[in-house]
Amino acid sequence: MRTMQGAALAALLALAAGTAQAESTVRFWYHFDNPDNPVADLVARFEAANPGIKVEAENIPWNSYYDNLYTAIAGGNAPDAAMVKLFAQPRLVEMEALEPLDDRIAGWEGKADLQDDLLKINGGPDGKQYYLPVQYVVSYLYYRADLFAEAGLQPPKTCDDFAKAAKALTRDTNGDGQPDIWGFGFRGGKGGYDHWGPFVLSAGATFEKGGLTSQQVIAANNWLVDLYRNQKLFPPSAPNDGFQEIIAAFQQGRTAMTIHHIGSSAGMVKALGDKVSAVPVPECNGGRWTSYGDESLAVLSSAEDKDAAWKWIAFLASGDANVEFNKATGQLPVTKSGAAKWTLHEKRFVDATVQSLPFAHSLPAVSQTADFVNTVWPAAMQRALTGEITPEQMMQEIEQLYAP
């Protein structure tokens, strides 16, 4: 009898152990400009379909996102899955922080629905696939159609057009002798390299020895800094302005142009209606450059249950879930099926995105790019704008990062 009782007890203990093992928690980090928690409904849907998995989703502020992520990885407290950008991939690979996804993607039924070439664009520096795309955008020029019409201007097609328009649109409307409307809202804080790139990287710049300090590239950077320092065509706050500041100034009519992507269009239209429109960034220095904006998902190599973490990110990159995710972010779905029924953005913003794709670029897929984005570019740009260093010294500092 004791043998039967012992067997029953062992079976119960085994069942309990199996139940505990089946209950997995996926810690997921992401960053949305929206301070609410727009992934809550997606978490509920996923958990209902996967009752053995719980998702703890945490919205980390963008300005500290990668500092927190790198610190968490180094400290052994990394999330199980996270939103990630291409610039961070080389460093994360060097840290051995990412789980290769090649086999999982190859056997994933959602692969055929991904937009063509996105996996190729997101490929790792060693040829492996660590990222699963979840959304994408391309930066373009927003302009205040009402202010342009009042001034009898057309949206700029070249750098010369841009400078002339910015000068015409920088005005003192209250008679105090100082401008209160500026031609362009420049983002000098973190994330602003995609404001700088169209005017400077378009001059044939490459991230290698001599590629950022050629005479043409330095002249382009001098030209851009001069628009702020001497011509006063950007707001005085430009060296420190981030996303929130440039968008607010544009919507309030304090700037006539700025650069961002389709993720801002819904808020723009809500605030301004037909007073806002968009075109590709101008052609400058004989070339064109605009930023390909990516967001992908990754499974961290330290994840306790990698299968559960993969299920979660694959869910976010699939079908209706991907559409709902991108409705929350305001960016574009990565699925063909989602794009076919996409109605979130007005046609003029979609057109500006598509027209910009032929000259859209991502930053170099090397470990230095993380420092470029987070520290080197913002610090050097701010110091150049305030006159602490020259535009040429700024380019030398950036080149030193990539080609010491």
mmCIF file of C-alpha atoms in Angstrom:
data_model
loop_
_atom_site.group_PDB
_atom_site.id
_atom_site.type_symbol
_atom_site.label_atom_id
_atom_site.label_comp_id
_atom_site.label_asym_id
_atom_site.label_seq_id
_atom_site.Cartn_x
_atom_site.Cartn_y
_atom_site.Cartn_z
ATOM 1 C CA MET A 1 0.000 0.000 0.000
ATOM 2 C CA ARG A 2 2.867 2.297 0.899
ATOM 3 C CA THR A 3 4.321 1.572 -2.528
ATOM 4 C CA MET A 4 1.123 2.690 -4.254
ATOM 5 C CA GLN A 5 0.912 5.789 -2.060
ATOM 6 C CA GLY A 6 4.538 6.572 -2.773
ATOM 7 C CA ALA A 7 3.951 6.187 -6.501
ATOM 8 C CA ALA A 8 0.907 8.470 -6.329
ATOM 9 C CA LEU A 9 2.847 11.049 -4.367
ATOM 10 C CA ALA A 10 5.705 10.907 -6.874
ATOM 11 C CA ALA A 11 3.244 11.388 -9.722
ATOM 12 C CA LEU A 12 1.710 14.406 -8.020
ATOM 13 C CA LEU A 13 5.137 15.916 -7.408
ATOM 14 C CA ALA A 14 6.107 15.314 -11.018
ATOM 15 C CA LEU A 15 2.878 16.936 -12.216
ATOM 16 C CA ALA A 16 3.485 19.931 -9.964
ATOM 17 C CA ALA A 17 7.034 20.253 -11.224
ATOM 18 C CA GLY A 18 5.844 20.055 -14.816
ATOM 19 C CA THR A 19 3.260 22.750 -14.205
ATOM 20 C CA ALA A 20 5.887 25.019 -12.676
ATOM 21 C CA GLN A 21 8.179 24.489 -15.636
ATOM 22 C CA ALA A 22 5.372 25.235 -18.073
ATOM 23 C CA GLU A 23 4.765 28.648 -16.478
ATOM 24 C CA SER A 24 7.323 30.944 -18.103
ATOM 25 C CA THR A 25 7.720 34.691 -17.747
ATOM 26 C CA VAL A 26 9.069 36.779 -20.619
ATOM 27 C CA ARG A 27 10.493 40.134 -19.544
ATOM 28 C CA PHE A 28 10.131 42.466 -22.534
ATOM 29 C CA TRP A 29 11.636 45.932 -22.873
ATOM 30 C CA TYR A 30 10.390 48.424 -25.422
ATOM 31 C CA HIS A 31 10.276 52.175 -25.978
ATOM 32 C CA PHE A 32 7.265 54.098 -27.225
ATOM 33 C CA ASP A 33 6.889 57.879 -27.291
ATOM 34 C CA ASN A 34 3.373 57.283 -26.029
ATOM 35 C CA PRO A 35 3.620 57.275 -22.204
ATOM 36 C CA ASP A 36 0.651 54.921 -21.934
ATOM 37 C CA ASN A 37 1.080 51.160 -22.263
ATOM 38 C CA PRO A 38 -0.239 50.383 -25.741
ATOM 39 C CA VAL A 39 1.071 46.807 -25.699
ATOM 40 C CA ALA A 40 -1.231 45.790 -22.836
ATOM 41 C CA ASP A 41 -3.949 44.488 -25.180
ATOM 42 C CA LEU A 42 -1.384 42.565 -27.214
ATOM 43 C CA VAL A 43 0.008 41.025 -24.054
ATOM 44 C CA ALA A 44 -3.488 39.915 -23.051
ATOM 45 C CA ARG A 45 -4.114 38.393 -26.495
ATOM 46 C CA PHE A 46 -0.821 36.553 -26.453
ATOM 47 C CA GLU A 47 -1.260 35.218 -22.934
ATOM 48 C CA ALA A 48 -4.753 33.973 -23.768
ATOM 49 C CA ALA A 49 -3.346 32.027 -26.721
ATOM 50 C CA ASN A 50 -0.311 30.844 -24.735
ATOM 51 C CA PRO A 51 -1.578 30.104 -21.213
ATOM 52 C CA GLY A 52 1.807 28.825 -20.053
ATOM 53 C CA ILE A 53 3.560 32.122 -20.759
ATOM 54 C CA LYS A 54 3.338 35.448 -18.958
ATOM 55 C CA VAL A 55 4.730 38.644 -20.463
ATOM 56 C CA GLU A 56 6.053 41.491 -18.329
ATOM 57 C CA ALA A 57 6.316 44.463 -20.717
ATOM 58 C CA GLU A 58 8.166 47.574 -19.574
ATOM 59 C CA ASN A 59 8.291 50.859 -21.499
ATOM 60 C CA ILE A 60 11.801 52.279 -21.001
ATOM 61 C CA PRO A 61 12.317 56.002 -21.828
ATOM 62 C CA TRP A 62 14.146 56.451 -25.135
ATOM 63 C CA ASN A 63 16.816 58.824 -23.816
ATOM 64 C CA SER A 64 18.099 56.153 -21.409
ATOM 65 C CA TYR A 65 17.001 53.023 -23.263
ATOM 66 C CA TYR A 66 20.356 51.745 -24.487
ATOM 67 C CA ASP A 67 22.275 52.892 -21.433
ATOM 68 C CA ASN A 68 19.850 50.821 -19.357
ATOM 69 C CA LEU A 69 20.000 47.874 -21.746
ATOM 70 C CA TYR A 70 23.813 47.702 -21.861
ATOM 71 C CA THR A 71 23.988 48.084 -18.080
ATOM 72 C CA ALA A 72 21.384 45.361 -17.521
ATOM 73 C CA ILE A 73 23.249 42.984 -19.824
ATOM 74 C CA ALA A 74 26.594 43.633 -18.124
ATOM 75 C CA GLY A 75 24.970 43.209 -14.723
ATOM 76 C CA GLY A 76 23.292 39.913 -15.573
ATOM 77 C CA ASN A 77 19.798 41.378 -15.382
ATOM 78 C CA ALA A 78 18.897 41.683 -19.064
ATOM 79 C CA PRO A 79 15.309 41.314 -20.262
ATOM 80 C CA ASP A 80 14.407 38.133 -22.136
ATOM 81 C CA ALA A 81 13.350 40.030 -25.272
ATOM 82 C CA ALA A 82 13.669 43.629 -26.361
ATOM 83 C CA MET A 83 13.072 46.180 -29.093
ATOM 84 C CA VAL A 84 16.383 46.929 -30.776
ATOM 85 C CA LYS A 85 17.798 49.158 -33.508
ATOM 86 C CA LEU A 86 20.386 48.350 -36.152
ATOM 87 C CA PHE A 87 22.985 50.725 -34.742
ATOM 88 C CA ALA A 88 23.093 48.669 -31.529
ATOM 89 C CA GLN A 89 23.408 45.250 -33.169
ATOM 90 C CA PRO A 90 27.230 45.087 -33.549
ATOM 91 C CA ARG A 91 27.789 45.985 -29.908
ATOM 92 C CA LEU A 92 25.147 43.533 -28.725
ATOM 93 C CA VAL A 93 26.754 40.804 -30.839
ATOM 94 C CA GLU A 94 30.181 41.639 -29.398
ATOM 95 C CA MET A 95 28.660 41.380 -25.924
ATOM 96 C CA GLU A 96 27.295 37.935 -26.900
ATOM 97 C CA ALA A 97 23.948 39.247 -25.728
ATOM 98 C CA LEU A 98 21.791 38.100 -28.673
ATOM 99 C CA GLU A 99 20.354 34.699 -29.491
ATOM 100 C CA PRO A 100 20.713 33.726 -33.183
ATOM 101 C CA LEU A 101 17.270 33.358 -34.779
ATOM 102 C CA ASP A 102 18.170 31.776 -38.138
ATOM 103 C CA ASP A 103 16.639 28.358 -37.471
ATOM 104 C CA ARG A 104 13.561 29.774 -35.788
ATOM 105 C CA ILE A 105 12.904 32.231 -38.639
ATOM 106 C CA ALA A 106 13.479 29.512 -41.262
ATOM 107 C CA GLY A 107 10.726 27.396 -39.707
ATOM 108 C CA TRP A 108 8.377 30.276 -38.922
ATOM 109 C CA GLU A 109 5.138 30.397 -40.875
ATOM 110 C CA GLY A 110 5.102 34.195 -40.741
ATOM 111 C CA LYS A 111 8.327 34.553 -42.743
ATOM 112 C CA ALA A 112 6.575 34.602 -46.133
ATOM 113 C CA ASP A 113 4.441 37.574 -45.060
ATOM 114 C CA LEU A 114 7.399 39.834 -44.226
ATOM 115 C CA GLN A 115 8.118 42.680 -46.607
ATOM 116 C CA ASP A 116 10.838 41.790 -49.098
ATOM 117 C CA ASP A 117 14.447 42.540 -48.103
ATOM 118 C CA LEU A 118 13.747 43.464 -44.474
ATOM 119 C CA LEU A 119 15.549 40.392 -43.153
ATOM 120 C CA LYS A 120 18.481 41.173 -45.425
ATOM 121 C CA ILE A 121 18.653 44.777 -44.218
ATOM 122 C CA ASN A 122 18.552 43.576 -40.607
ATOM 123 C CA GLY A 123 21.204 40.860 -41.029
ATOM 124 C CA GLY A 124 23.916 40.665 -38.385
ATOM 125 C CA PRO A 125 27.560 41.667 -38.893
ATOM 126 C CA ASP A 126 28.616 38.017 -38.833
ATOM 127 C CA GLY A 127 25.992 36.898 -41.340
ATOM 128 C CA LYS A 128 23.615 35.492 -38.740
ATOM 129 C CA GLN A 129 20.080 36.690 -38.137
ATOM 130 C CA TYR A 130 19.589 38.158 -34.681
ATOM 131 C CA TYR A 131 16.777 40.631 -35.381
ATOM 132 C CA LEU A 132 13.151 40.094 -36.302
ATOM 133 C CA PRO A 133 11.747 43.281 -37.927
ATOM 134 C CA VAL A 134 8.657 44.738 -36.281
ATOM 135 C CA GLN A 135 8.311 48.173 -37.941
ATOM 136 C CA TYR A 136 10.128 50.597 -40.225
ATOM 137 C CA VAL A 137 10.071 54.202 -41.362
ATOM 138 C CA VAL A 138 12.073 56.573 -43.556
ATOM 139 C CA SER A 139 12.725 60.179 -42.534
ATOM 140 C CA TYR A 140 11.485 62.997 -44.751
ATOM 141 C CA LEU A 141 10.882 66.756 -44.592
ATOM 142 C CA TYR A 142 7.730 68.015 -42.894
ATOM 143 C CA TYR A 143 6.731 71.509 -43.936
ATOM 144 C CA ARG A 144 3.998 73.924 -42.906
ATOM 145 C CA ALA A 145 2.001 74.192 -46.116
ATOM 146 C CA ASP A 146 0.121 77.217 -44.785
ATOM 147 C CA LEU A 147 3.302 79.171 -44.019
ATOM 148 C CA PHE A 148 4.813 78.237 -47.369
ATOM 149 C CA ALA A 149 1.659 79.380 -49.171
ATOM 150 C CA GLU A 150 1.621 82.701 -47.311
ATOM 151 C CA ALA A 151 5.228 83.293 -48.374
ATOM 152 C CA GLY A 152 4.633 82.151 -51.958
ATOM 153 C CA LEU A 153 7.153 79.317 -51.600
ATOM 154 C CA GLN A 154 7.347 75.769 -52.924
ATOM 155 C CA PRO A 155 8.758 72.957 -50.797
ATOM 156 C CA PRO A 156 12.545 72.761 -51.261
ATOM 157 C CA LYS A 157 14.107 70.309 -53.693
ATOM 158 C CA THR A 158 17.757 71.323 -53.102
ATOM 159 C CA CYS A 159 19.910 72.691 -50.297
ATOM 160 C CA ASP A 160 19.838 76.104 -51.928
ATOM 161 C CA ASP A 161 16.027 75.988 -52.002
ATOM 162 C CA PHE A 162 16.041 74.904 -48.365
ATOM 163 C CA ALA A 163 18.253 77.767 -47.200
ATOM 164 C CA LYS A 164 16.243 80.355 -49.134
ATOM 165 C CA ALA A 165 12.967 79.036 -47.738
ATOM 166 C CA ALA A 166 14.326 78.881 -44.184
ATOM 167 C CA LYS A 167 15.509 82.490 -44.459
ATOM 168 C CA ALA A 168 12.203 83.717 -45.865
ATOM 169 C CA LEU A 169 10.251 81.890 -43.169
ATOM 170 C CA THR A 170 12.330 83.072 -40.212
ATOM 171 C CA ARG A 171 10.411 86.121 -38.996
ATOM 172 C CA ASP A 172 9.833 88.548 -36.150
ATOM 173 C CA THR A 173 6.058 88.720 -35.914
ATOM 174 C CA ASN A 174 5.688 90.578 -32.600
ATOM 175 C CA GLY A 175 8.050 93.462 -33.335
ATOM 176 C CA ASP A 176 10.541 92.868 -30.503
ATOM 177 C CA GLY A 177 13.480 92.652 -32.883
ATOM 178 C CA GLN A 178 13.961 88.910 -32.396
ATOM 179 C CA PRO A 179 12.581 86.040 -34.521
ATOM 180 C CA ASP A 180 9.679 84.128 -33.063
ATOM 181 C CA ILE A 181 9.237 81.878 -36.116
ATOM 182 C CA TRP A 182 12.225 80.003 -37.465
ATOM 183 C CA GLY A 183 12.689 78.320 -40.812
ATOM 184 C CA PHE A 184 13.787 74.927 -39.527
ATOM 185 C CA GLY A 185 13.414 72.999 -36.289
ATOM 186 C CA PHE A 186 16.793 71.273 -35.902
ATOM 187 C CA ARG A 187 17.179 68.376 -33.464
ATOM 188 C CA GLY A 188 20.571 68.843 -31.817
ATOM 189 C CA GLY A 189 19.955 66.358 -29.005
ATOM 190 C CA LYS A 190 19.952 62.568 -29.102
ATOM 191 C CA GLY A 191 18.465 61.118 -32.249
ATOM 192 C CA GLY A 192 19.244 64.228 -34.281
ATOM 193 C CA TYR A 193 21.778 62.641 -36.616
ATOM 194 C CA ASP A 194 18.925 62.113 -39.070
ATOM 195 C CA HIS A 195 18.526 65.925 -39.237
ATOM 196 C CA TRP A 196 22.240 66.350 -39.837
ATOM 197 C CA GLY A 197 22.700 63.500 -42.324
ATOM 198 C CA PRO A 198 20.702 64.927 -45.268
ATOM 199 C CA PHE A 199 22.842 68.057 -45.262
ATOM 200 C CA VAL A 200 26.255 66.578 -44.442
ATOM 201 C CA LEU A 201 26.386 62.846 -45.202
ATOM 202 C CA SER A 202 24.908 63.609 -48.629
ATOM 203 C CA ALA A 203 28.269 65.191 -49.504
ATOM 204 C CA GLY A 204 29.757 61.761 -50.176
ATOM 205 C CA ALA A 205 30.691 61.028 -46.558
ATOM 206 C CA THR A 206 31.841 57.554 -45.555
ATOM 207 C CA PHE A 207 32.552 56.301 -42.045
ATOM 208 C CA GLU A 208 36.229 55.556 -42.591
ATOM 209 C CA LYS A 209 39.593 57.297 -42.560
ATOM 210 C CA GLY A 210 39.273 60.472 -44.583
ATOM 211 C CA GLY A 211 35.629 59.799 -45.354
ATOM 212 C CA LEU A 212 34.302 62.343 -42.851
ATOM 213 C CA THR A 213 37.037 64.947 -43.157
ATOM 214 C CA SER A 214 37.164 65.524 -46.895
ATOM 215 C CA GLN A 215 36.981 69.138 -48.029
ATOM 216 C CA GLN A 216 33.461 68.641 -49.381
ATOM 217 C CA VAL A 217 32.101 67.028 -46.204
ATOM 218 C CA ILE A 218 33.640 69.656 -43.939
ATOM 219 C CA ALA A 219 32.217 72.404 -46.150
ATOM 220 C CA ALA A 220 28.767 70.823 -45.849
ATOM 221 C CA ASN A 221 29.006 70.760 -42.062
ATOM 222 C CA ASN A 222 30.220 74.374 -42.022
ATOM 223 C CA TRP A 223 27.217 75.347 -44.137
ATOM 224 C CA LEU A 224 24.787 73.643 -41.760
ATOM 225 C CA VAL A 225 26.294 75.067 -38.571
ATOM 226 C CA ASP A 226 26.318 78.537 -40.167
ATOM 227 C CA LEU A 227 22.549 78.353 -40.659
ATOM 228 C CA TYR A 228 22.249 78.257 -36.872
ATOM 229 C CA ARG A 229 25.170 80.302 -35.590
ATOM 230 C CA ASN A 230 25.236 83.193 -38.032
ATOM 231 C CA GLN A 231 22.004 83.167 -40.012
ATOM 232 C CA LYS A 232 19.858 82.318 -36.970
ATOM 233 C CA LEU A 233 17.463 80.147 -38.986
ATOM 234 C CA PHE A 234 17.014 77.513 -36.216
ATOM 235 C CA PRO A 235 15.509 78.199 -32.763
ATOM 236 C CA PRO A 236 18.034 79.142 -30.039
ATOM 237 C CA SER A 237 17.150 75.888 -28.252
ATOM 238 C CA ALA A 238 18.276 73.745 -31.218
ATOM 239 C CA PRO A 239 21.493 72.393 -29.603
ATOM 240 C CA ASN A 240 19.456 70.661 -26.901
ATOM 241 C CA ASP A 241 16.182 70.027 -28.720
ATOM 242 C CA GLY A 242 14.946 66.454 -28.902
ATOM 243 C CA PHE A 243 11.896 64.808 -30.423
ATOM 244 C CA GLN A 244 9.281 66.419 -28.193
ATOM 245 C CA GLU A 245 10.689 69.914 -28.698
ATOM 246 C CA ILE A 246 10.933 69.826 -32.496
ATOM 247 C CA ILE A 247 7.426 68.421 -32.887
ATOM 248 C CA ALA A 248 5.874 70.891 -30.454
ATOM 249 C CA ALA A 249 7.572 73.860 -32.129
ATOM 250 C CA PHE A 250 6.428 72.739 -35.556
ATOM 251 C CA GLN A 251 2.836 72.160 -34.490
ATOM 252 C CA GLN A 252 2.710 75.499 -32.692
ATOM 253 C CA GLY A 253 3.911 77.358 -35.787
ATOM 254 C CA ARG A 254 7.268 78.341 -34.269
ATOM 255 C CA THR A 255 9.135 76.449 -37.009
ATOM 256 C CA ALA A 256 8.182 76.020 -40.652
ATOM 257 C CA MET A 257 10.110 72.818 -41.430
ATOM 258 C CA THR A 258 11.502 69.842 -39.559
ATOM 259 C CA ILE A 259 12.557 66.268 -40.253
ATOM 260 C CA HIS A 260 10.948 63.141 -38.905
ATOM 261 C CA HIS A 261 9.121 60.121 -40.246
ATOM 262 C CA ILE A 262 5.581 58.901 -40.739
ATOM 263 C CA GLY A 263 5.297 58.048 -37.055
ATOM 264 C CA SER A 264 4.581 61.723 -36.387
ATOM 265 C CA SER A 265 2.012 62.222 -39.117
ATOM 266 C CA ALA A 266 -1.118 61.297 -37.164
ATOM 267 C CA GLY A 267 -0.301 63.810 -34.432
ATOM 268 C CA MET A 268 0.619 66.402 -37.028
ATOM 269 C CA VAL A 269 -2.680 66.041 -38.840
ATOM 270 C CA LYS A 270 -4.636 66.064 -35.600
ATOM 271 C CA ALA A 271 -3.010 69.358 -34.666
ATOM 272 C CA LEU A 272 -2.749 70.992 -38.081
ATOM 273 C CA GLY A 273 -4.975 69.232 -40.635
ATOM 274 C CA ASP A 274 -4.091 70.267 -44.187
ATOM 275 C CA LYS A 275 -1.617 72.872 -42.921
ATOM 276 C CA VAL A 276 1.047 70.151 -42.788
ATOM 277 C CA SER A 277 2.529 68.210 -45.672
ATOM 278 C CA ALA A 278 5.706 66.314 -46.491
ATOM 279 C CA VAL A 279 8.293 65.789 -49.230
ATOM 280 C CA PRO A 280 11.596 63.920 -49.425
ATOM 281 C CA VAL A 281 14.591 65.684 -47.900
ATOM 282 C CA PRO A 282 16.320 68.030 -50.362
ATOM 283 C CA GLU A 283 19.170 67.050 -52.633
ATOM 284 C CA CYS A 284 22.356 68.496 -51.186
ATOM 285 C CA ASN A 285 25.982 68.533 -52.268
ATOM 286 C CA GLY A 286 25.253 66.480 -55.341
ATOM 287 C CA GLY A 287 23.725 63.624 -53.383
ATOM 288 C CA ARG A 288 20.867 62.560 -51.177
ATOM 289 C CA TRP A 289 20.825 60.853 -47.796
ATOM 290 C CA THR A 290 18.022 60.119 -45.416
ATOM 291 C CA SER A 291 17.692 57.838 -42.464
ATOM 292 C CA TYR A 292 16.138 54.386 -42.677
ATOM 293 C CA GLY A 293 14.432 54.022 -39.345
ATOM 294 C CA ASP A 294 14.227 50.489 -38.026
ATOM 295 C CA GLU A 295 12.836 48.772 -35.035
ATOM 296 C CA SER A 296 13.292 45.074 -34.580
ATOM 297 C CA LEU A 297 12.880 42.504 -31.857
ATOM 298 C CA ALA A 298 15.518 40.250 -30.357
ATOM 299 C CA VAL A 299 15.763 37.375 -27.926
ATOM 300 C CA LEU A 300 18.530 37.906 -25.409
ATOM 301 C CA SER A 301 20.987 35.053 -25.027
ATOM 302 C CA SER A 302 20.474 35.109 -21.258
ATOM 303 C CA ALA A 303 16.723 34.444 -21.548
ATOM 304 C CA GLU A 304 15.660 31.575 -19.321
ATOM 305 C CA ASP A 305 13.028 30.350 -21.774
ATOM 306 C CA LYS A 306 14.154 31.251 -25.283
ATOM 307 C CA ASP A 307 11.246 29.392 -26.879
ATOM 308 C CA ALA A 308 8.758 31.516 -24.952
ATOM 309 C CA ALA A 309 10.627 34.713 -25.803
ATOM 310 C CA TRP A 310 10.659 33.747 -29.502
ATOM 311 C CA LYS A 311 6.925 33.017 -29.461
ATOM 312 C CA TRP A 312 6.299 36.503 -28.086
ATOM 313 C CA ILE A 313 8.396 38.409 -30.621
ATOM 314 C CA ALA A 314 7.107 36.257 -33.512
ATOM 315 C CA PHE A 315 3.578 37.112 -32.401
ATOM 316 C CA LEU A 316 4.357 40.852 -32.504
ATOM 317 C CA ALA A 317 5.794 40.530 -36.036
ATOM 318 C CA SER A 318 2.813 38.596 -37.417
ATOM 319 C CA GLY A 319 -0.524 39.448 -39.013
ATOM 320 C CA ASP A 320 -3.016 41.548 -37.098
ATOM 321 C CA ALA A 321 -0.753 41.772 -34.057
ATOM 322 C CA ASN A 322 1.856 43.604 -36.100
ATOM 323 C CA VAL A 323 -0.812 45.949 -37.431
ATOM 324 C CA GLU A 324 -2.008 46.718 -33.907
ATOM 325 C CA PHE A 325 1.567 47.204 -32.691
ATOM 326 C CA ASN A 326 2.220 49.742 -35.420
ATOM 327 C CA LYS A 327 -1.048 51.538 -34.836
ATOM 328 C CA ALA A 328 0.345 52.193 -31.358
ATOM 329 C CA THR A 329 3.722 53.399 -32.630
ATOM 330 C CA GLY A 330 2.460 55.184 -35.732
ATOM 331 C CA GLN A 331 5.064 53.485 -37.907
ATOM 332 C CA LEU A 332 4.639 51.058 -40.794
ATOM 333 C CA PRO A 333 3.886 47.331 -40.480
ATOM 334 C CA VAL A 334 6.506 44.876 -41.690
ATOM 335 C CA THR A 335 3.965 42.452 -43.131
ATOM 336 C CA LYS A 336 2.617 42.426 -46.667
ATOM 337 C CA SER A 337 -0.859 41.615 -45.373
ATOM 338 C CA GLY A 338 -0.713 44.552 -42.951
ATOM 339 C CA ALA A 339 0.442 46.997 -45.602
ATOM 340 C CA ALA A 340 -2.388 45.952 -47.921
ATOM 341 C CA LYS A 341 -5.009 47.170 -45.449
ATOM 342 C CA TRP A 342 -3.083 50.050 -43.887
ATOM 343 C CA THR A 343 -5.180 53.189 -43.402
ATOM 344 C CA LEU A 344 -3.479 54.923 -40.494
ATOM 345 C CA HIS A 345 -1.602 57.521 -42.543
ATOM 346 C CA GLU A 346 -2.675 59.969 -45.229
ATOM 347 C CA LYS A 347 -1.381 59.305 -48.706
ATOM 348 C CA ARG A 348 0.941 62.320 -48.828
ATOM 349 C CA PHE A 349 3.013 60.933 -45.952
ATOM 350 C CA VAL A 350 3.096 57.418 -47.358
ATOM 351 C CA ASP A 351 4.166 58.884 -50.715
ATOM 352 C CA ALA A 352 6.989 60.864 -49.074
ATOM 353 C CA THR A 353 8.168 57.661 -47.394
ATOM 354 C CA VAL A 354 8.116 55.581 -50.574
ATOM 355 C CA GLN A 355 9.746 58.322 -52.655
ATOM 356 C CA SER A 356 12.571 58.494 -50.101
ATOM 357 C CA LEU A 357 13.429 54.790 -50.125
ATOM 358 C CA PRO A 358 15.898 54.966 -53.068
ATOM 359 C CA PHE A 359 18.285 57.119 -51.023
ATOM 360 C CA ALA A 360 17.489 55.847 -47.522
ATOM 361 C CA HIS A 361 20.456 54.592 -45.510
ATOM 362 C CA SER A 362 21.188 52.984 -42.176
ATOM 363 C CA LEU A 363 24.260 53.843 -40.134
ATOM 364 C CA PRO A 364 27.283 51.521 -40.330
ATOM 365 C CA ALA A 365 26.736 48.123 -38.727
ATOM 366 C CA VAL A 366 29.793 48.371 -36.498
ATOM 367 C CA SER A 367 30.140 48.630 -32.739
ATOM 368 C CA GLN A 368 31.227 52.289 -32.847
ATOM 369 C CA THR A 369 27.816 53.324 -34.132
ATOM 370 C CA ALA A 370 26.228 52.856 -30.713
ATOM 371 C CA ASP A 371 28.613 55.449 -29.276
ATOM 372 C CA PHE A 372 28.064 57.704 -32.302
ATOM 373 C CA VAL A 373 24.309 57.766 -31.751
ATOM 374 C CA ASN A 374 24.239 57.930 -27.960
ATOM 375 C CA THR A 375 27.177 60.159 -27.059
ATOM 376 C CA VAL A 376 29.653 61.227 -29.742
ATOM 377 C CA TRP A 377 27.319 62.831 -32.271
ATOM 378 C CA PRO A 378 25.060 64.674 -29.765
ATOM 379 C CA ALA A 379 28.025 66.020 -27.785
ATOM 380 C CA ALA A 380 30.004 67.068 -30.864
ATOM 381 C CA MET A 381 26.971 68.600 -32.577
ATOM 382 C CA GLN A 382 26.006 70.609 -29.521
ATOM 383 C CA ARG A 383 29.566 71.903 -29.075
ATOM 384 C CA ALA A 384 29.788 72.888 -32.739
ATOM 385 C CA LEU A 385 26.461 74.712 -32.634
ATOM 386 C CA THR A 386 27.454 76.634 -29.518
ATOM 387 C CA GLY A 387 30.905 77.496 -30.903
ATOM 388 C CA GLU A 388 32.903 75.442 -28.413
ATOM 389 C CA ILE A 389 34.506 73.576 -31.337
ATOM 390 C CA THR A 390 34.576 74.263 -35.065
ATOM 391 C CA PRO A 391 32.496 72.243 -37.552
ATOM 392 C CA GLU A 392 35.792 70.800 -38.828
ATOM 393 C CA GLN A 393 36.799 69.661 -35.337
ATOM 394 C CA MET A 394 33.380 68.063 -34.978
ATOM 395 C CA MET A 395 33.979 65.958 -38.073
ATOM 396 C CA GLN A 396 37.457 65.042 -36.866
ATOM 397 C CA GLU A 397 36.028 63.801 -33.559
ATOM 398 C CA ILE A 398 33.455 61.634 -35.325
ATOM 399 C CA GLU A 399 36.046 60.254 -37.719
ATOM 400 C CA GLN A 400 38.350 59.464 -34.808
ATOM 401 C CA LEU A 401 35.616 57.237 -33.389
ATOM 402 C CA TYR A 402 35.365 55.202 -36.577
ATOM 403 C CA ALA A 403 38.970 55.410 -37.805
ATOM 404 C CA PRO A 404 41.332 56.154 -34.905
#
